[in-house]
CSV table of C-alpha atoms and ligand atoms in Angstrom, one decimal:
chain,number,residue,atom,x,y,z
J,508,UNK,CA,68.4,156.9,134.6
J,509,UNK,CA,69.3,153.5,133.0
J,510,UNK,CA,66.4,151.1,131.7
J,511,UNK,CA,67.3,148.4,134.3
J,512,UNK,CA,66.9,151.4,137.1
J,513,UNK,CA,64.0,152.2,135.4
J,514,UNK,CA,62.8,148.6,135.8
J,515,UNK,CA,63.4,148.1,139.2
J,516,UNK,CA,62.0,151.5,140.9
J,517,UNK,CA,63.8,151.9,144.3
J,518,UNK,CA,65.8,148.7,144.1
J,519,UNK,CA,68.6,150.2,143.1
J,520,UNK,CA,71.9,151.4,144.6
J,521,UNK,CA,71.6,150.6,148.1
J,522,UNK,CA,68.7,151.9,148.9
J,523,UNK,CA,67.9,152.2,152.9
J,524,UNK,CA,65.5,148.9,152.2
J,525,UNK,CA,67.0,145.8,151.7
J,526,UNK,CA,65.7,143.4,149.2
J,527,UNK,CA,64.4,140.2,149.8
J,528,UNK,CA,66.0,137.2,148.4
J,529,UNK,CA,63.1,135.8,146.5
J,530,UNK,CA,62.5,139.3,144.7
J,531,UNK,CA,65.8,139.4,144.3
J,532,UNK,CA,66.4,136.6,142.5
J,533,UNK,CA,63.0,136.7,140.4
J,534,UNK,CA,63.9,140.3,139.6
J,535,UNK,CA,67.4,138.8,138.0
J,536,UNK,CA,65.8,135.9,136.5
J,537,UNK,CA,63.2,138.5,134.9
J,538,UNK,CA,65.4,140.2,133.6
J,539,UNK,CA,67.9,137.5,131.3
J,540,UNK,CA,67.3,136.0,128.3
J,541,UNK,CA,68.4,132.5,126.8
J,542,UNK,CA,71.0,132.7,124.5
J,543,UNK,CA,70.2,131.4,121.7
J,544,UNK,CA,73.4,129.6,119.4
J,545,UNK,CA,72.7,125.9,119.3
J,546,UNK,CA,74.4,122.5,117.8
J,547,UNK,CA,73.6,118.7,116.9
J,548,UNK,CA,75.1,116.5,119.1
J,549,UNK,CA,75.6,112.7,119.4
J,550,UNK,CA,73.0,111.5,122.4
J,551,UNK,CA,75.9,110.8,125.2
J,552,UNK,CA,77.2,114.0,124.2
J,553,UNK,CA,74.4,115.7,125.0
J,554,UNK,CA,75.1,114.7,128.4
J,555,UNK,CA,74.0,117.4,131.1
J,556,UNK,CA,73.4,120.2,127.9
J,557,UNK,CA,69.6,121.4,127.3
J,558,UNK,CA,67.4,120.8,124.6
J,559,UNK,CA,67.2,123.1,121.9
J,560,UNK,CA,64.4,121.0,120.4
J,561,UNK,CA,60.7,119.7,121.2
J,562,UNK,CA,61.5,115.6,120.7
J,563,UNK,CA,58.3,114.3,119.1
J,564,UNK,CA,58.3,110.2,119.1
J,565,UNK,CA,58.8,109.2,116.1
J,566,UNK,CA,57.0,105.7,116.8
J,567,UNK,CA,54.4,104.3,119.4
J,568,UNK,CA,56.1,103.3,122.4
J,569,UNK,CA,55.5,100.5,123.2
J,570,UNK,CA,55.4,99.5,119.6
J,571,UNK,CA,53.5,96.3,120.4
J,572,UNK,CA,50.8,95.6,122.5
J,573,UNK,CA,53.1,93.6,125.2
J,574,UNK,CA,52.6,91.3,128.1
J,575,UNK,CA,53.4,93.1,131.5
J,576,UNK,CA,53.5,89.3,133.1
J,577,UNK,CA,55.2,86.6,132.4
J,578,UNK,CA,52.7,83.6,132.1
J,579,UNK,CA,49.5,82.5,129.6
J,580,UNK,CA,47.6,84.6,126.6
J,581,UNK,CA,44.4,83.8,125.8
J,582,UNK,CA,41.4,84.6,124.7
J,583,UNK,CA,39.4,86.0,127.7
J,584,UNK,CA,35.9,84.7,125.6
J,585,UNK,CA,37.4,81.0,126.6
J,586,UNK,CA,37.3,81.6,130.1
J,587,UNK,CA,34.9,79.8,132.4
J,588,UNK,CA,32.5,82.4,134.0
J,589,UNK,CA,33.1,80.0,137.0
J,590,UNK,CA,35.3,77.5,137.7
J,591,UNK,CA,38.8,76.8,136.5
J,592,UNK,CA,39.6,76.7,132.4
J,593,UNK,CA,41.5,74.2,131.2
J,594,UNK,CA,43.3,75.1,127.7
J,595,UNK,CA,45.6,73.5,125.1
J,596,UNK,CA,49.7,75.3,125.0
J,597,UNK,CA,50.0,76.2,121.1
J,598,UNK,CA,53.3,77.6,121.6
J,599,UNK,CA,55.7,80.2,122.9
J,600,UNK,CA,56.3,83.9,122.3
J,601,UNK,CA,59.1,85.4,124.3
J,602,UNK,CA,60.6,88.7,123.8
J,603,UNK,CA,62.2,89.3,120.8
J,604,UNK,CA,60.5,86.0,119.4
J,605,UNK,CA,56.6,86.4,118.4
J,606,UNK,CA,54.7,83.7,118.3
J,607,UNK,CA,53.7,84.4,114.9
J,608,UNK,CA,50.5,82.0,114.2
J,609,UNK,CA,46.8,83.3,115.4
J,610,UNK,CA,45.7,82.1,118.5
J,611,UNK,CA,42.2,79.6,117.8
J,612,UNK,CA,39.7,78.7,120.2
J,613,UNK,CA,40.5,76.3,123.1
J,614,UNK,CA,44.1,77.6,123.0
J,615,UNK,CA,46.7,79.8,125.1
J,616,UNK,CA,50.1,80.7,123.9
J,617,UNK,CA,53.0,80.8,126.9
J,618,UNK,CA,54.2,84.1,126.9
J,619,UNK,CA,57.0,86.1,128.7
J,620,UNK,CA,57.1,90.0,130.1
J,621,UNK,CA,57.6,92.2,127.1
J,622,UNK,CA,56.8,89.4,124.4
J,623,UNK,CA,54.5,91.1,121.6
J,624,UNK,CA,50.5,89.6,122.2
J,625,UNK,CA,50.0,87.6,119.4
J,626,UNK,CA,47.2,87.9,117.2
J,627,UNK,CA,43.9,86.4,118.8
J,628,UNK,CA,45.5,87.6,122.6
J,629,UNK,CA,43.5,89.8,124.8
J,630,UNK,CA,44.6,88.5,128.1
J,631,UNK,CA,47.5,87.3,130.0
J,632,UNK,CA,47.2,85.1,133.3
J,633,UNK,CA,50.5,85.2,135.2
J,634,UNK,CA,52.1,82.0,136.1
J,635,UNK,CA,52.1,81.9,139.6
J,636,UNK,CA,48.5,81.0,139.4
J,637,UNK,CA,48.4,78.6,136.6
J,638,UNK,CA,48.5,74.6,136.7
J,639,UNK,CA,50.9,73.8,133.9
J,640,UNK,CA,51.0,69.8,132.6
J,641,UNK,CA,51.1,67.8,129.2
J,642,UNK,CA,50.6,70.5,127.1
J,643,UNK,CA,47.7,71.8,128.7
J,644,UNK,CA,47.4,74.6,131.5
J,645,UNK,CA,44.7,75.0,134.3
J,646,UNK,CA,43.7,78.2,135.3
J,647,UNK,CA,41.6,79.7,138.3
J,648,UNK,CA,38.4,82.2,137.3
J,649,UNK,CA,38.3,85.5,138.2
J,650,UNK,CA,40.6,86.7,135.2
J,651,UNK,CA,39.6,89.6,133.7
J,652,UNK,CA,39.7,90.6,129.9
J,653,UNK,CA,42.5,93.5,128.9
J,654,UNK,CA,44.3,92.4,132.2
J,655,UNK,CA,48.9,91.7,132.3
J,656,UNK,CA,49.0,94.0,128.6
J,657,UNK,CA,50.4,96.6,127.7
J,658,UNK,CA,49.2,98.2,125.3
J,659,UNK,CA,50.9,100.2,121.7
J,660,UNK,CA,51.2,103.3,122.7
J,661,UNK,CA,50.4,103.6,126.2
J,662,UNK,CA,53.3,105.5,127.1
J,663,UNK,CA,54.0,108.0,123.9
J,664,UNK,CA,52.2,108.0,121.1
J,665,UNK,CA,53.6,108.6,117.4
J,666,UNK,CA,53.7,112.1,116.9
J,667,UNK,CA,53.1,113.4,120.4
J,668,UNK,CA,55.8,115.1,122.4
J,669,UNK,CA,58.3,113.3,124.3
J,670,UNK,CA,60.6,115.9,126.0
J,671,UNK,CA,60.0,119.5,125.9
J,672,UNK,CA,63.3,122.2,124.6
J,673,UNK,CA,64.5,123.7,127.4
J,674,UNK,CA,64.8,120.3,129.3
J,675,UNK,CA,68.7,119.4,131.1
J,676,UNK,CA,69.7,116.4,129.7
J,677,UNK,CA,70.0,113.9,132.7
J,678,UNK,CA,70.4,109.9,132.3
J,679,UNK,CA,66.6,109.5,132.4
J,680,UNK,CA,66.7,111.8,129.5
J,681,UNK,CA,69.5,110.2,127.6
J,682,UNK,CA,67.6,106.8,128.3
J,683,UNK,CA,64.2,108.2,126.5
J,684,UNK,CA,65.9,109.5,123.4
J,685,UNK,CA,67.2,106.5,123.0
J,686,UNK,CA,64.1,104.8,123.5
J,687,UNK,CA,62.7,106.7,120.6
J,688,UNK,CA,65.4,105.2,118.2
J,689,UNK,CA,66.7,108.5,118.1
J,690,UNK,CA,70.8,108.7,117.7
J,691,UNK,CA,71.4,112.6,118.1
J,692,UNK,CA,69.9,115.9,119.1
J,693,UNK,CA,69.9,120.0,118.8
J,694,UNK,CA,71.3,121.4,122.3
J,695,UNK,CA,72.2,125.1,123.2
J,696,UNK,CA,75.1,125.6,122.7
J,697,UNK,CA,77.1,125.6,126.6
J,698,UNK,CA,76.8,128.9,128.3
J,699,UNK,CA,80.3,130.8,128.6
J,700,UNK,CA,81.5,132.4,131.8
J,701,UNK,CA,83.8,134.5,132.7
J,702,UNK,CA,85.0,134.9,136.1
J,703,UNK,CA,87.5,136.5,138.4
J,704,UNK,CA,88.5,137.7,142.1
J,705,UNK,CA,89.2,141.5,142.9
J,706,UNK,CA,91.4,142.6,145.6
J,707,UNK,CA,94.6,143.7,146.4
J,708,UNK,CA,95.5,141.5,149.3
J,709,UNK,CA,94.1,138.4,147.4
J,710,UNK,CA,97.3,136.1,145.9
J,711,UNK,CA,96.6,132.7,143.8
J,712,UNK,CA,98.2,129.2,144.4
J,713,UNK,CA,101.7,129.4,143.0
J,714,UNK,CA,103.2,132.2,144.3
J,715,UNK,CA,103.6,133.0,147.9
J,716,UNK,CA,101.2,134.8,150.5
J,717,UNK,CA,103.0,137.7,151.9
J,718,UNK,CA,101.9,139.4,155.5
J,719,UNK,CA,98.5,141.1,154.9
J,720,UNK,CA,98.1,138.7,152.3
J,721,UNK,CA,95.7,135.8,151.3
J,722,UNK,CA,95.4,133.0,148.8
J,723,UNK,CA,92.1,133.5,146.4
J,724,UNK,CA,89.5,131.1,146.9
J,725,UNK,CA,86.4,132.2,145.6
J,726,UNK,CA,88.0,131.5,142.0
J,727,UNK,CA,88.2,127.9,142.9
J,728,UNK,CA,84.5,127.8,144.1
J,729,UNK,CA,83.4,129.3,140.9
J,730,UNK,CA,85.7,127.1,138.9
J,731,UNK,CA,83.9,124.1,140.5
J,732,UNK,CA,80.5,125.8,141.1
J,733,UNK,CA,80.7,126.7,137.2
J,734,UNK,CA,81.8,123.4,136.2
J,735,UNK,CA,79.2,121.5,137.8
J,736,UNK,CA,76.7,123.5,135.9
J,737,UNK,CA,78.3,122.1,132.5
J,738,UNK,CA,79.5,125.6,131.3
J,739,UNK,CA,82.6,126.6,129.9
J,740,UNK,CA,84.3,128.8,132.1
J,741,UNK,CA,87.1,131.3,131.6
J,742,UNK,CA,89.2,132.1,134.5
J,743,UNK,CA,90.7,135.5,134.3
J,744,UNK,CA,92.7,135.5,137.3
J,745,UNK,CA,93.1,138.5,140.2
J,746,UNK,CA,92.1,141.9,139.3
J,747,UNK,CA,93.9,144.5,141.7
J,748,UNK,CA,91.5,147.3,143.4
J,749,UNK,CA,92.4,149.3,140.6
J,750,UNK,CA,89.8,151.1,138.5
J,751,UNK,CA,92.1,151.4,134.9
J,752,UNK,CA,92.7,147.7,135.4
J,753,UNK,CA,89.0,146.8,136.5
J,754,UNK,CA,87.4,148.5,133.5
J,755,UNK,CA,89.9,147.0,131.0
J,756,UNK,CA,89.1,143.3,132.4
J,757,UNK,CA,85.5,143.6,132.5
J,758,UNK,CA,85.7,145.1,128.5
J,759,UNK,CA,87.8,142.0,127.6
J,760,UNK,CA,85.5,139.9,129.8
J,761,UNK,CA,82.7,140.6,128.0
J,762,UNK,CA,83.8,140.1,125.0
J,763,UNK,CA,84.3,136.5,125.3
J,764,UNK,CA,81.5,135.5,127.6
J,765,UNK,CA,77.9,135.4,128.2
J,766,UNK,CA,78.0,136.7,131.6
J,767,UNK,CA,81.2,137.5,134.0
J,768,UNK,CA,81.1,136.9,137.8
J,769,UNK,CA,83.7,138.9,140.0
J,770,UNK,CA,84.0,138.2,143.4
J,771,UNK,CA,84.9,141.3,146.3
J,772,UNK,CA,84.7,145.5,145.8
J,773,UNK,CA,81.3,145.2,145.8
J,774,UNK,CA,80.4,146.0,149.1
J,775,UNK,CA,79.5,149.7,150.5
J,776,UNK,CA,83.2,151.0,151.3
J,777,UNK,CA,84.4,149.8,148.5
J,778,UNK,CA,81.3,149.5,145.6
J,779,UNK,CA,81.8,153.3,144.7
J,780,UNK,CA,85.0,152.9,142.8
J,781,UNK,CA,83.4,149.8,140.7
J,782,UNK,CA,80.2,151.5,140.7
J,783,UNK,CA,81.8,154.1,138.4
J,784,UNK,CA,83.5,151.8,136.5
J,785,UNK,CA,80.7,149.6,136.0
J,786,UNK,CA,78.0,152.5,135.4
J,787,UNK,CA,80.8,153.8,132.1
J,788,UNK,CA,80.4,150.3,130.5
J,789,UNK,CA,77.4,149.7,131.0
J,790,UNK,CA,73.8,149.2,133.4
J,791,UNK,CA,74.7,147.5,136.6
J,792,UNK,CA,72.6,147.8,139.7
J,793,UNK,CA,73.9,147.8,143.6
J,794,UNK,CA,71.9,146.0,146.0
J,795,UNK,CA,71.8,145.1,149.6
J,796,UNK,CA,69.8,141.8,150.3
J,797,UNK,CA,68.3,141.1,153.5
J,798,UNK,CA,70.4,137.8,153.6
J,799,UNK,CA,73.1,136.8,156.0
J,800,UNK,CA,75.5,135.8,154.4
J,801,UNK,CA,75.6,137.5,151.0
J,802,UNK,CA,74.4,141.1,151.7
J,803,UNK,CA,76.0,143.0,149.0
J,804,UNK,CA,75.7,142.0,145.3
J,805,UNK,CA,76.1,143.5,142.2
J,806,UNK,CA,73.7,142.6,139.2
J,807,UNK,CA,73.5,143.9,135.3
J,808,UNK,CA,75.2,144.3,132.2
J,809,UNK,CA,78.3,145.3,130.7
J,810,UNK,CA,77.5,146.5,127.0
J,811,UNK,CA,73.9,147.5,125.6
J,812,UNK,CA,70.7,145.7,127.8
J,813,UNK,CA,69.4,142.5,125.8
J,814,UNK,CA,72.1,142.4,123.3
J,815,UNK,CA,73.0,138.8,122.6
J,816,UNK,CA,75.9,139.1,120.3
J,817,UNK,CA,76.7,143.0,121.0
J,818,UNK,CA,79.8,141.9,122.8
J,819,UNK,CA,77.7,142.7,126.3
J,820,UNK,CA,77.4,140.1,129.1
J,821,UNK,CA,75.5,140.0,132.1
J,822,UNK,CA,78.0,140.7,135.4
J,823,UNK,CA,76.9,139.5,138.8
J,824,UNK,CA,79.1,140.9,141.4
J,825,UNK,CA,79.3,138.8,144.2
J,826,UNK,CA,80.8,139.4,147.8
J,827,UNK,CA,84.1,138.6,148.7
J,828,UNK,CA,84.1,136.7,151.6
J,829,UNK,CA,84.2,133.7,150.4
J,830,UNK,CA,81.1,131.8,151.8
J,831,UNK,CA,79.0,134.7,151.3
J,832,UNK,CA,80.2,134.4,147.2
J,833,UNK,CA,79.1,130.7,147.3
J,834,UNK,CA,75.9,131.7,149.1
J,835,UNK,CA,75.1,134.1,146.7
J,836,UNK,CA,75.8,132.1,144.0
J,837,UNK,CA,73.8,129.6,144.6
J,838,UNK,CA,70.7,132.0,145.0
J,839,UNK,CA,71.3,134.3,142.8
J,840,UNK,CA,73.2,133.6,139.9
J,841,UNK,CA,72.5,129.8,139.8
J,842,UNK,CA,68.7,130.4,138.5
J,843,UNK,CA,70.1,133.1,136.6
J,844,UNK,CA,72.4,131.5,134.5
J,845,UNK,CA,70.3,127.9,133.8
J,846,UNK,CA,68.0,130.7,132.2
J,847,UNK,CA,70.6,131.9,130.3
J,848,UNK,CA,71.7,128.7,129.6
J,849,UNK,CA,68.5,127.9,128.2
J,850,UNK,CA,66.9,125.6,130.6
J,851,UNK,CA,62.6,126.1,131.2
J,852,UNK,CA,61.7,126.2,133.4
J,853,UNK,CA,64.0,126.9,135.8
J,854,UNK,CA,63.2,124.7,138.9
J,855,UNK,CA,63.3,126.3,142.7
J,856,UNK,CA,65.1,123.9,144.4
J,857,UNK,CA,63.1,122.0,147.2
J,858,UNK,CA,62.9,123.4,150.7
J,859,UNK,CA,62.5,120.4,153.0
J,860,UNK,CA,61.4,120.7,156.5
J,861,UNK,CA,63.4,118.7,159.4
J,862,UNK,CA,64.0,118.7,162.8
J,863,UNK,CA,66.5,120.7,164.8
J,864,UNK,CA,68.8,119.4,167.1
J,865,UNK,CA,69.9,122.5,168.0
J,866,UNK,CA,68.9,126.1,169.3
J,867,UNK,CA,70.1,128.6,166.7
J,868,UNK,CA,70.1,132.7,167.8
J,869,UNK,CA,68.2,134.5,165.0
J,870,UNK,CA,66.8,138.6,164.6
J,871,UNK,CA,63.9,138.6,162.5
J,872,UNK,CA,64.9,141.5,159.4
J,873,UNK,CA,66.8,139.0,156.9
J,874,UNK,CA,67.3,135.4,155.3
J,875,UNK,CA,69.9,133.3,157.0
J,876,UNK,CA,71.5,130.6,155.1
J,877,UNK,CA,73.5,128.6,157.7
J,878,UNK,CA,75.6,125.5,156.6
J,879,UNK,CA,73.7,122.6,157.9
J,880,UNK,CA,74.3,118.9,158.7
J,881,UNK,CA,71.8,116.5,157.7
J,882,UNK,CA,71.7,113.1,159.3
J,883,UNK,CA,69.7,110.3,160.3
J,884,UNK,CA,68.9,109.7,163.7
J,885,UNK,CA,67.2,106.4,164.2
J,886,UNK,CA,64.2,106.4,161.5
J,887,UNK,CA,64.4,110.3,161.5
J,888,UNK,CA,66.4,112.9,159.6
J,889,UNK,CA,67.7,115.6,161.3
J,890,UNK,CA,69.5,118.7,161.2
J,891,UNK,CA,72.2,120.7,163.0
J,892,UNK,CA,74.6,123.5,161.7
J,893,UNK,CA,78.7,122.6,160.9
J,894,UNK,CA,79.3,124.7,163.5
J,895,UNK,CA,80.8,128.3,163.6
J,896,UNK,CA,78.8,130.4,160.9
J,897,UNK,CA,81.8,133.2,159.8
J,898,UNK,CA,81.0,134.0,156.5
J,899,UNK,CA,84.6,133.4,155.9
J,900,UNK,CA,85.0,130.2,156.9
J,901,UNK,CA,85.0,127.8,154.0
J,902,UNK,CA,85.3,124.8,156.1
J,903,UNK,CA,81.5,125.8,157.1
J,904,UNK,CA,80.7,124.9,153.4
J,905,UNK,CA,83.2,122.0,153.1
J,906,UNK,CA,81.3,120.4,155.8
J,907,UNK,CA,77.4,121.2,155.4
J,908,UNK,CA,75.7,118.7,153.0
J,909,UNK,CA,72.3,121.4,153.3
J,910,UNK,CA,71.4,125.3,153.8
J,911,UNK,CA,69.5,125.8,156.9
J,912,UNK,CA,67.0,128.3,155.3
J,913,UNK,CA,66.1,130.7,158.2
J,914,UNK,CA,63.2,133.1,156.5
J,915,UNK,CA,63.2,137.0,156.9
J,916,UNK,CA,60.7,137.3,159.8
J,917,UNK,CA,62.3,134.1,161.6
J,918,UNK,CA,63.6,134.7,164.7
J,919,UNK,CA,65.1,132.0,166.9
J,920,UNK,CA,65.0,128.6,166.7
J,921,UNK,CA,64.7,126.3,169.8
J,922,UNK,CA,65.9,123.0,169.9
J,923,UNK,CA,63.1,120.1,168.3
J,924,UNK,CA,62.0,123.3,166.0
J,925,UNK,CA,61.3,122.0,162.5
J,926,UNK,CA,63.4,124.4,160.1
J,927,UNK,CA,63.5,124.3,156.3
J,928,UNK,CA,66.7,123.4,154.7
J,929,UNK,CA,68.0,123.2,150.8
J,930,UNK,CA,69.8,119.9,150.2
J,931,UNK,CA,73.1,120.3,148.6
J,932,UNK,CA,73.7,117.4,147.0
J,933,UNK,CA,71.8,115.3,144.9
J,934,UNK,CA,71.7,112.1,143.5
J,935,UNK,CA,71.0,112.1,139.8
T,1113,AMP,P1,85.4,142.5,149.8
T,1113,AMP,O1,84.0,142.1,149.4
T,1113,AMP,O2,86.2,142.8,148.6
T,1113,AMP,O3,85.3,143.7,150.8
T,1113,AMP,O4,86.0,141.3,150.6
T,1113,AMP,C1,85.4,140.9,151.8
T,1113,AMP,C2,86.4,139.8,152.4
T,1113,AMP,O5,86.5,138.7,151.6
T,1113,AMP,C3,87.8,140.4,152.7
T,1113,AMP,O6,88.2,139.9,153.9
T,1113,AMP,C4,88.6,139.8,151.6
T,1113,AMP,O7,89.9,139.6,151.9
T,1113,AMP,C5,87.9,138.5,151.4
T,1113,AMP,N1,88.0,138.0,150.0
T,1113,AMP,C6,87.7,138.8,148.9
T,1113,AMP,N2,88.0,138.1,147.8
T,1113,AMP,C7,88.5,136.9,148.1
T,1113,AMP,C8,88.9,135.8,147.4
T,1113,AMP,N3,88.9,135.8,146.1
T,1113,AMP,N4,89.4,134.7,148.1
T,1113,AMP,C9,89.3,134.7,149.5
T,1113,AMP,N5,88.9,135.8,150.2
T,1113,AMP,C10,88.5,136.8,149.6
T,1114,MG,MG1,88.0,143.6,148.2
């Protein structure tokens, strides 16, 4: 018996119980390690790539106490404990131009948002409540001391941790390194992934679609799918259902890549003859989920188990049909290969509840993932599916902006029914 056999007991090889989704997936995300190569990059560079590195500030930020308000610093011991105080302007400090003298008694300094407190400062009145006029300025009581500054430090302190390694780099990211002063950064080096479509009836673009015939998709999905993700992808092309051919690609595959995704032959007619293949080269396991679409899949390695750098990569075998690949892409090998890529943790995403507009037929026993609409009905967000639900009918995905998440024991759905769904899209 092979170690990843070992590992997962009964899940292997079709067994009579399906899996469920979620123990699928935290089985597979168990299971793969980060690789580990990494490289110095130039900030934009680093651009959707994850943190190889802990960034410790390097200064207090902000470096100055700083006024939060634009309007009047002072010291709060002149105040009147009731009644308005009247105080001499001594000058100006604006951002980027201190005010460089110490404040004395009897005085204020006018002072903009961001402009360091000058020495003496330990309050700012904003504006809209002062009375301004030759040189002097008016103000109402009920000021209190500390108030309108912000203080050195407040948000990171010199020393302290500022972004955890295994962050994604997003713009907010991007915007805090630079915050720092800091001009470039250790990333992981970008995940590489092979992929390719099995099949004898399946043709690519270019060349014409006899009868019996039809034009690969599910390598276009995984280009984009891949993409997205920020990996380097090598597209091997169509594999016929051949087992001499098979074993040679996956070899090669692995070779150059961290992991390889094949679509098709993985379901139960046809996993036997890429079952054998796949078991000479190396441990893969055969599961059904109890997920519509997406019940077959393939999961393991091809080479030595936890090798980085043996020449091994991990191999998810998806389903053919094409919707079913994208479905079980995005559950399965999505988590799986931002681990991989180095990402911690890796983040579930959100399942939002909404309304239903619709009445959906559904057997309790597996997962559904239907393609869903969101929209906005008045003040409300709603949901309803794209329509017909084949799992291979791509237009289902082309037109869903969600996953209507139907759970395992679920059964059906009347319209008004709140049901979770998994946005698609987001915005950052
Ligand atoms: P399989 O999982 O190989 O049994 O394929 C299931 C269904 O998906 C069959 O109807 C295949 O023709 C179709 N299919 C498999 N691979 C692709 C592909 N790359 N592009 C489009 N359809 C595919
Ligand atoms: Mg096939």
């Amino acid at each position: 018996m092979t170690s990843l056999a070992r590992q997962f007991g009964r899940h292997d090889s079709y067994t009579p119980d399906a899996l469920h989704v979620d123990l699928g997936r935290q089985l597979i995300l168990d299971t793969v390690r980060p690789i580990t190569g990494s490289e110095r990059l130039p900030l934009c560079s680093a651009l959707g790539r994850v943190l190889a590195e802990t960034i410790l500030s390097p200064i207090d930020v902000p470096a100055h106490d700083n006024s939060a308000m634009d309007g009047y610093g002072l010291r709060a011991d002149d105040l009147a404990t009731d009644g308005d105080t009247t105080l001499e302007i001594a000058g100006t400090a604006l951002a980027g131009q201190p005010f460089e003298q110490r404040l004395q008694p009897g005085q204020c300094v006018r002072i903009m948002t961001g402009a360091r407190v000058p020495a003496g400062v330990d309050t700012v009145v904003m504006q809209e409540v002062a009375r301004a006029a030759a040189g002097q300025v008016t103000l109402p009581p009920g000021q209190r001391k500390g108030q309108n500054i912000r203080r050195a430090g407040e948000d990171l302190r010199a020393g302290t941790p500022a972004l955890p390694a295994g962050r994604l780099i997003r713009p907010a990211e991007l915007g805090l390194i630079a915050s720092l002063g800091i001009g470039n950064v250790a990333v992981r080096r970008r995940l590489r992934v092979a992929f390719f479509s099995t099949g004898d009836e399946i043709v690519s673009i270019g060349s014409a679609a006899r009868e019996g015939q039809i034009y690969d998709s599910n390598r276009y999905t995984l280009f984009g799918m891949l993409t997205r993700l920020g990996f380097d992808v090598i597209d091997i092309g169509v594999v016929r259902d051949d087992p001499h051919t098979l074993e040679t690609t996956l070899r090669d595959a692995a070779t150059r890549a961290d992991a390889i995704i094949t679509s098709g032959g993985v379901s139960v007619g046809e996993a036997d003859f890429t079952r054998d293949v796949m078991a000479r080269l190396g441990e893969v396991l055969f599961w059904k989920i109890a997920m519509k679409p997406g019940r077959p899949l393939a999961f393991g390695r091809i080479g030595k188990l936890d090798g980085e750098g043996d020449g091994g990569a991990w191999l998810f075998g998806l389903p053919g049909n094409p919707v079913a690949a994208m479905v079980a892409f995005y559950q399965f090998a999505r988590p799986a290969l931002l681990r991989l890529a180095g990402v911690d943790p890796v983040a579930e995403p959100p399942l939002l509840q909404v309304g239903c507009t619709q009445a959906i037929r559904k057997a309790p026993g597996r997962t559904e993932f239907l393609r869903g609409v969101l929209f906005r009905d008045g003040t409300d967000w709603k949901v309803r599916t794209t329509g017909p639900q084949g799992s291979g009918l791509l237009s289902s995905m082309a037109d869903a902006n969600c996953f209507i998440v139907l759970g395992q024991i679920q059964g059906n759905v009347a319209a008004g029914d709140l049901v979770q769904v998994q946005v698609l899209d987001g915005i950052v």
